[in-house]
């Protein structure tokens, strides 16, 4: 899937681009910091999906949706035009974001959030170590991002949380995985850590 990432926030933009770059079936074809530049950029690059970190007020969406399906990342309480697919910052997991992106690209504009999230398949969310280590869903998500090689700043942007919150999660993860370094935590998470 070819994705256009549009966000005025450079940290969010970098985090989303870094995250999508780790997925074999996704490719960021362009980025834009200016919502008003999104339309000409989309026309030039013809993405399969526009991932728009929605500013307030929103840019005109009908022209965008005529080029490619749009998935909005909005903020709590922000008005979203009827029939536009959106997820609210802080109210979705990484897995839900990826599934919503794929579903939006597949079904096109006009899907509701509930319709998008029904594409979730719990059986495919294989995280056997979560129960064993006692990690919360968010901690498991952060651990997956650590294992993918992301920095704290990239994790913060991807999860839409502060770096301080990331550090707090990492401290709890390290305690639960009995690790003192990222390398040890990754080895434990992936099941490759040898007994010392």
mmCIF file of C-alpha atoms in Angstrom:
data_model
loop_
_atom_site.group_PDB
_atom_site.id
_atom_site.type_symbol
_atom_site.label_atom_id
_atom_site.label_comp_id
_atom_site.label_asym_id
_atom_site.label_seq_id
_atom_site.Cartn_x
_atom_site.Cartn_y
_atom_site.Cartn_z
ATOM 1 C CA UNK A 1 0.000 0.000 0.000
ATOM 2 C CA UNK A 2 1.333 3.416 -1.017
ATOM 3 C CA UNK A 3 0.701 5.998 1.698
ATOM 4 C CA UNK A 4 0.860 9.783 1.832
ATOM 5 C CA UNK A 5 1.533 11.031 5.381
ATOM 6 C CA UNK A 6 0.308 14.558 6.092
ATOM 7 C CA UNK A 7 0.949 16.233 9.447
ATOM 8 C CA UNK A 8 2.005 19.722 10.502
ATOM 9 C CA UNK A 9 3.705 18.175 13.554
ATOM 10 C CA UNK A 10 7.214 17.085 12.502
ATOM 11 C CA UNK A 11 7.491 14.549 15.341
ATOM 12 C CA UNK A 12 4.184 12.883 14.451
ATOM 13 C CA UNK A 13 5.097 12.916 10.767
ATOM 14 C CA UNK A 14 8.526 11.371 11.428
ATOM 15 C CA UNK A 15 7.072 8.783 13.787
ATOM 16 C CA UNK A 16 4.376 7.670 11.374
ATOM 17 C CA UNK A 17 6.840 7.530 8.490
ATOM 18 C CA UNK A 18 9.340 5.502 10.548
ATOM 19 C CA UNK A 19 6.616 3.135 11.701
ATOM 20 C CA UNK A 20 5.226 2.532 8.233
ATOM 21 C CA UNK A 21 8.748 2.046 6.911
ATOM 22 C CA UNK A 22 9.074 -1.099 9.045
ATOM 23 C CA UNK A 23 6.132 -2.784 7.300
ATOM 24 C CA UNK A 24 6.888 -4.801 4.194
ATOM 25 C CA UNK A 25 3.449 -4.197 2.682
ATOM 26 C CA UNK A 26 3.414 -0.422 3.261
ATOM 27 C CA UNK A 27 5.408 2.344 1.599
ATOM 28 C CA UNK A 28 5.347 6.067 2.289
ATOM 29 C CA UNK A 29 5.437 7.721 -1.137
ATOM 30 C CA UNK A 30 5.353 11.304 0.181
ATOM 31 C CA UNK A 31 5.101 13.461 3.286
ATOM 32 C CA UNK A 32 3.691 16.935 3.631
ATOM 33 C CA UNK A 33 3.725 19.333 6.602
ATOM 34 C CA UNK A 34 1.106 21.651 5.128
ATOM 35 C CA UNK A 35 -2.510 20.406 4.944
ATOM 36 C CA UNK A 36 -3.138 22.750 2.023
ATOM 37 C CA UNK A 37 -0.294 21.106 0.095
ATOM 38 C CA UNK A 38 -1.790 17.647 0.630
ATOM 39 C CA UNK A 39 -4.054 17.763 -2.434
ATOM 40 C CA UNK A 40 -1.393 18.676 -5.026
ATOM 41 C CA UNK A 41 1.004 16.194 -3.420
ATOM 42 C CA UNK A 42 -1.653 13.464 -3.562
ATOM 43 C CA UNK A 43 -2.400 14.228 -7.225
ATOM 44 C CA UNK A 44 1.298 14.063 -8.026
ATOM 45 C CA UNK A 45 2.055 10.817 -6.124
ATOM 46 C CA UNK A 46 -1.303 8.948 -6.456
ATOM 47 C CA UNK A 47 -1.205 7.125 -3.089
ATOM 48 C CA UNK A 48 -3.529 4.288 -2.117
ATOM 49 C CA UNK A 49 -4.264 6.059 1.169
ATOM 50 C CA UNK A 50 -3.859 9.534 2.655
ATOM 51 C CA UNK A 51 -3.060 9.409 6.382
ATOM 52 C CA UNK A 52 -3.969 12.891 7.583
ATOM 53 C CA UNK A 53 -3.135 14.101 11.081
ATOM 54 C CA UNK A 54 -6.139 16.382 11.054
ATOM 55 C CA UNK A 55 -5.586 20.031 11.913
ATOM 56 C CA UNK A 56 -8.329 22.373 13.102
ATOM 57 C CA UNK A 57 -10.010 23.576 10.973
ATOM 58 C CA UNK A 58 -9.887 20.680 8.560
ATOM 59 C CA UNK A 59 -8.893 21.310 4.953
ATOM 60 C CA UNK A 60 -11.520 20.642 2.313
ATOM 61 C CA UNK A 61 -11.839 16.855 2.231
ATOM 62 C CA UNK A 62 -13.964 16.083 -0.854
ATOM 63 C CA UNK A 63 -11.136 16.916 -3.275
ATOM 64 C CA UNK A 64 -8.768 14.720 -1.244
ATOM 65 C CA UNK A 65 -11.144 11.768 -1.151
ATOM 66 C CA UNK A 66 -11.523 12.013 -4.928
ATOM 67 C CA UNK A 67 -7.796 11.202 -5.227
ATOM 68 C CA UNK A 68 -7.495 8.497 -2.529
ATOM 69 C CA UNK A 69 -9.280 7.251 0.605
ATOM 70 C CA UNK A 70 -8.467 9.421 3.643
ATOM 71 C CA UNK A 71 -7.964 8.227 7.207
ATOM 72 C CA UNK A 72 -8.052 11.127 9.676
ATOM 73 C CA UNK A 73 -6.194 11.121 12.977
ATOM 74 C CA UNK A 74 -8.223 13.565 15.057
ATOM 75 C CA UNK A 75 -8.154 14.962 18.575
ATOM 76 C CA UNK A 76 -10.778 14.383 21.292
ATOM 77 C CA UNK A 77 -13.838 16.554 20.706
ATOM 78 C CA UNK A 78 -12.822 17.494 17.181
ATOM 79 C CA UNK A 79 -15.667 17.595 14.664
ATOM 80 C CA UNK A 80 -15.311 15.199 11.761
ATOM 81 C CA UNK A 81 -17.372 15.483 8.575
ATOM 82 C CA UNK A 82 -20.043 12.821 8.227
ATOM 83 C CA UNK A 83 -18.901 9.800 6.264
ATOM 84 C CA UNK A 84 -15.180 10.396 6.823
ATOM 85 C CA UNK A 85 -13.123 7.668 8.461
ATOM 86 C CA UNK A 86 -11.275 8.794 11.578
ATOM 87 C CA UNK A 87 -9.456 7.572 14.657
ATOM 88 C CA UNK A 88 -8.983 9.707 17.778
ATOM 89 C CA UNK A 89 -5.454 10.263 19.092
ATOM 90 C CA UNK A 90 -4.849 8.149 22.182
ATOM 91 C CA UNK A 91 -7.920 5.966 21.613
ATOM 92 C CA UNK A 92 -6.418 3.300 19.378
ATOM 93 C CA UNK A 93 -3.524 0.864 19.397
ATOM 94 C CA UNK A 94 -0.829 0.523 16.774
ATOM 95 C CA UNK A 95 -2.460 -2.641 15.486
ATOM 96 C CA UNK A 96 -5.816 -0.858 15.173
ATOM 97 C CA UNK A 97 -4.182 1.983 13.233
ATOM 98 C CA UNK A 98 -2.630 -0.441 10.743
ATOM 99 C CA UNK A 99 -5.867 -2.364 10.360
ATOM 100 C CA UNK A 100 -7.847 0.848 9.919
ATOM 101 C CA UNK A 101 -5.395 1.990 7.243
ATOM 102 C CA UNK A 102 -5.722 -1.277 5.327
ATOM 103 C CA UNK A 103 -9.486 -1.351 5.696
ATOM 104 C CA UNK A 104 -9.858 2.280 4.611
ATOM 105 C CA UNK A 105 -7.667 1.728 1.558
ATOM 106 C CA UNK A 106 -9.660 -1.399 0.728
ATOM 107 C CA UNK A 107 -13.181 -0.064 1.326
ATOM 108 C CA UNK A 108 -12.629 3.564 0.361
ATOM 109 C CA UNK A 109 -13.960 6.700 2.002
ATOM 110 C CA UNK A 110 -17.116 6.732 4.071
ATOM 111 C CA UNK A 111 -16.456 3.821 6.432
ATOM 112 C CA UNK A 112 -17.268 4.425 10.065
ATOM 113 C CA UNK A 113 -14.804 3.822 12.850
ATOM 114 C CA UNK A 114 -16.860 0.889 14.082
ATOM 115 C CA UNK A 115 -16.833 -0.628 10.608
ATOM 116 C CA UNK A 116 -13.082 -0.150 10.383
ATOM 117 C CA UNK A 117 -12.363 -1.663 13.778
ATOM 118 C CA UNK A 118 -14.487 -4.727 13.092
ATOM 119 C CA UNK A 119 -11.696 -5.783 10.728
ATOM 120 C CA UNK A 120 -9.641 -6.568 13.830
ATOM 121 C CA UNK A 121 -8.917 -10.262 14.106
ATOM 122 C CA UNK A 122 -7.862 -11.121 17.665
ATOM 123 C CA UNK A 123 -6.523 -14.465 16.487
ATOM 124 C CA UNK A 124 -3.973 -12.676 14.305
ATOM 125 C CA UNK A 125 -2.680 -10.555 17.177
ATOM 126 C CA UNK A 126 -0.128 -13.113 18.274
ATOM 127 C CA UNK A 127 1.529 -11.816 21.425
ATOM 128 C CA UNK A 128 2.213 -14.978 23.432
ATOM 129 C CA UNK A 129 4.630 -13.198 25.739
ATOM 130 C CA UNK A 130 2.124 -10.616 26.979
ATOM 131 C CA UNK A 131 0.485 -12.989 29.442
ATOM 132 C CA UNK A 132 3.743 -14.588 30.440
ATOM 133 C CA UNK A 133 5.479 -11.321 31.261
ATOM 134 C CA UNK A 134 2.383 -9.563 32.558
ATOM 135 C CA UNK A 135 2.675 -6.629 30.154
ATOM 136 C CA UNK A 136 -0.363 -4.444 29.550
ATOM 137 C CA UNK A 137 -1.604 -3.975 25.982
ATOM 138 C CA UNK A 138 0.136 -0.576 25.771
ATOM 139 C CA UNK A 139 3.373 -1.979 27.241
ATOM 140 C CA UNK A 140 3.301 -4.807 24.705
ATOM 141 C CA UNK A 141 2.789 -2.249 21.933
ATOM 142 C CA UNK A 142 5.759 -0.196 23.179
ATOM 143 C CA UNK A 143 7.862 -3.353 23.467
ATOM 144 C CA UNK A 144 7.046 -4.283 19.872
ATOM 145 C CA UNK A 145 8.211 -0.834 18.771
ATOM 146 C CA UNK A 146 11.414 -1.160 20.827
ATOM 147 C CA UNK A 147 12.055 -4.516 19.151
ATOM 148 C CA UNK A 148 11.539 -2.873 15.733
ATOM 149 C CA UNK A 149 14.427 -0.505 16.542
ATOM 150 C CA UNK A 150 12.493 2.698 17.209
ATOM 151 C CA UNK A 151 13.862 5.429 19.471
ATOM 152 C CA UNK A 152 11.863 6.829 22.403
ATOM 153 C CA UNK A 153 11.016 9.893 20.306
ATOM 154 C CA UNK A 154 9.717 7.752 17.439
ATOM 155 C CA UNK A 155 7.690 5.594 19.846
ATOM 156 C CA UNK A 156 6.180 8.710 21.411
ATOM 157 C CA UNK A 157 5.155 10.051 17.999
ATOM 158 C CA UNK A 158 3.775 6.702 16.861
ATOM 159 C CA UNK A 159 1.717 6.144 20.019
ATOM 160 C CA UNK A 160 0.781 9.827 20.393
ATOM 161 C CA UNK A 161 2.189 10.011 23.920
ATOM 162 C CA UNK A 162 5.029 12.003 25.498
ATOM 163 C CA UNK A 163 8.606 10.771 25.702
ATOM 164 C CA UNK A 164 8.279 10.823 29.495
ATOM 165 C CA UNK A 165 5.347 8.425 29.233
ATOM 166 C CA UNK A 166 7.408 6.201 26.935
ATOM 167 C CA UNK A 167 10.211 6.149 29.519
ATOM 168 C CA UNK A 168 7.720 5.222 32.242
ATOM 169 C CA UNK A 169 6.434 2.343 30.105
ATOM 170 C CA UNK A 170 9.994 1.195 29.401
ATOM 171 C CA UNK A 171 10.876 1.220 33.113
ATOM 172 C CA UNK A 172 7.875 -1.010 33.862
ATOM 173 C CA UNK A 173 8.668 -3.249 30.870
ATOM 174 C CA UNK A 174 12.294 -3.669 31.973
ATOM 175 C CA UNK A 175 11.140 -4.601 35.480
ATOM 176 C CA UNK A 176 8.677 -7.184 34.159
ATOM 177 C CA UNK A 177 11.190 -8.619 31.701
ATOM 178 C CA UNK A 178 13.970 -8.552 34.344
ATOM 179 C CA UNK A 179 16.116 -6.530 31.956
ATOM 180 C CA UNK A 180 18.408 -3.557 32.342
ATOM 181 C CA UNK A 181 19.045 -2.810 28.648
ATOM 182 C CA UNK A 182 17.038 -2.654 25.445
ATOM 183 C CA UNK A 183 19.025 -5.602 24.089
ATOM 184 C CA UNK A 184 18.136 -7.800 27.061
ATOM 185 C CA UNK A 185 14.476 -6.765 26.873
ATOM 186 C CA UNK A 186 14.323 -7.519 23.140
ATOM 187 C CA UNK A 187 15.990 -10.898 23.640
ATOM 188 C CA UNK A 188 13.497 -11.775 26.385
ATOM 189 C CA UNK A 189 10.573 -10.554 24.277
ATOM 190 C CA UNK A 190 11.661 -12.560 21.255
ATOM 191 C CA UNK A 191 12.545 -15.605 23.345
ATOM 192 C CA UNK A 192 16.208 -15.572 22.384
ATOM 193 C CA UNK A 193 17.689 -14.561 25.740
ATOM 194 C CA UNK A 194 20.024 -17.115 27.267
ATOM 195 C CA UNK A 195 20.209 -17.713 30.978
ATOM 196 C CA UNK A 196 23.131 -15.965 32.636
#
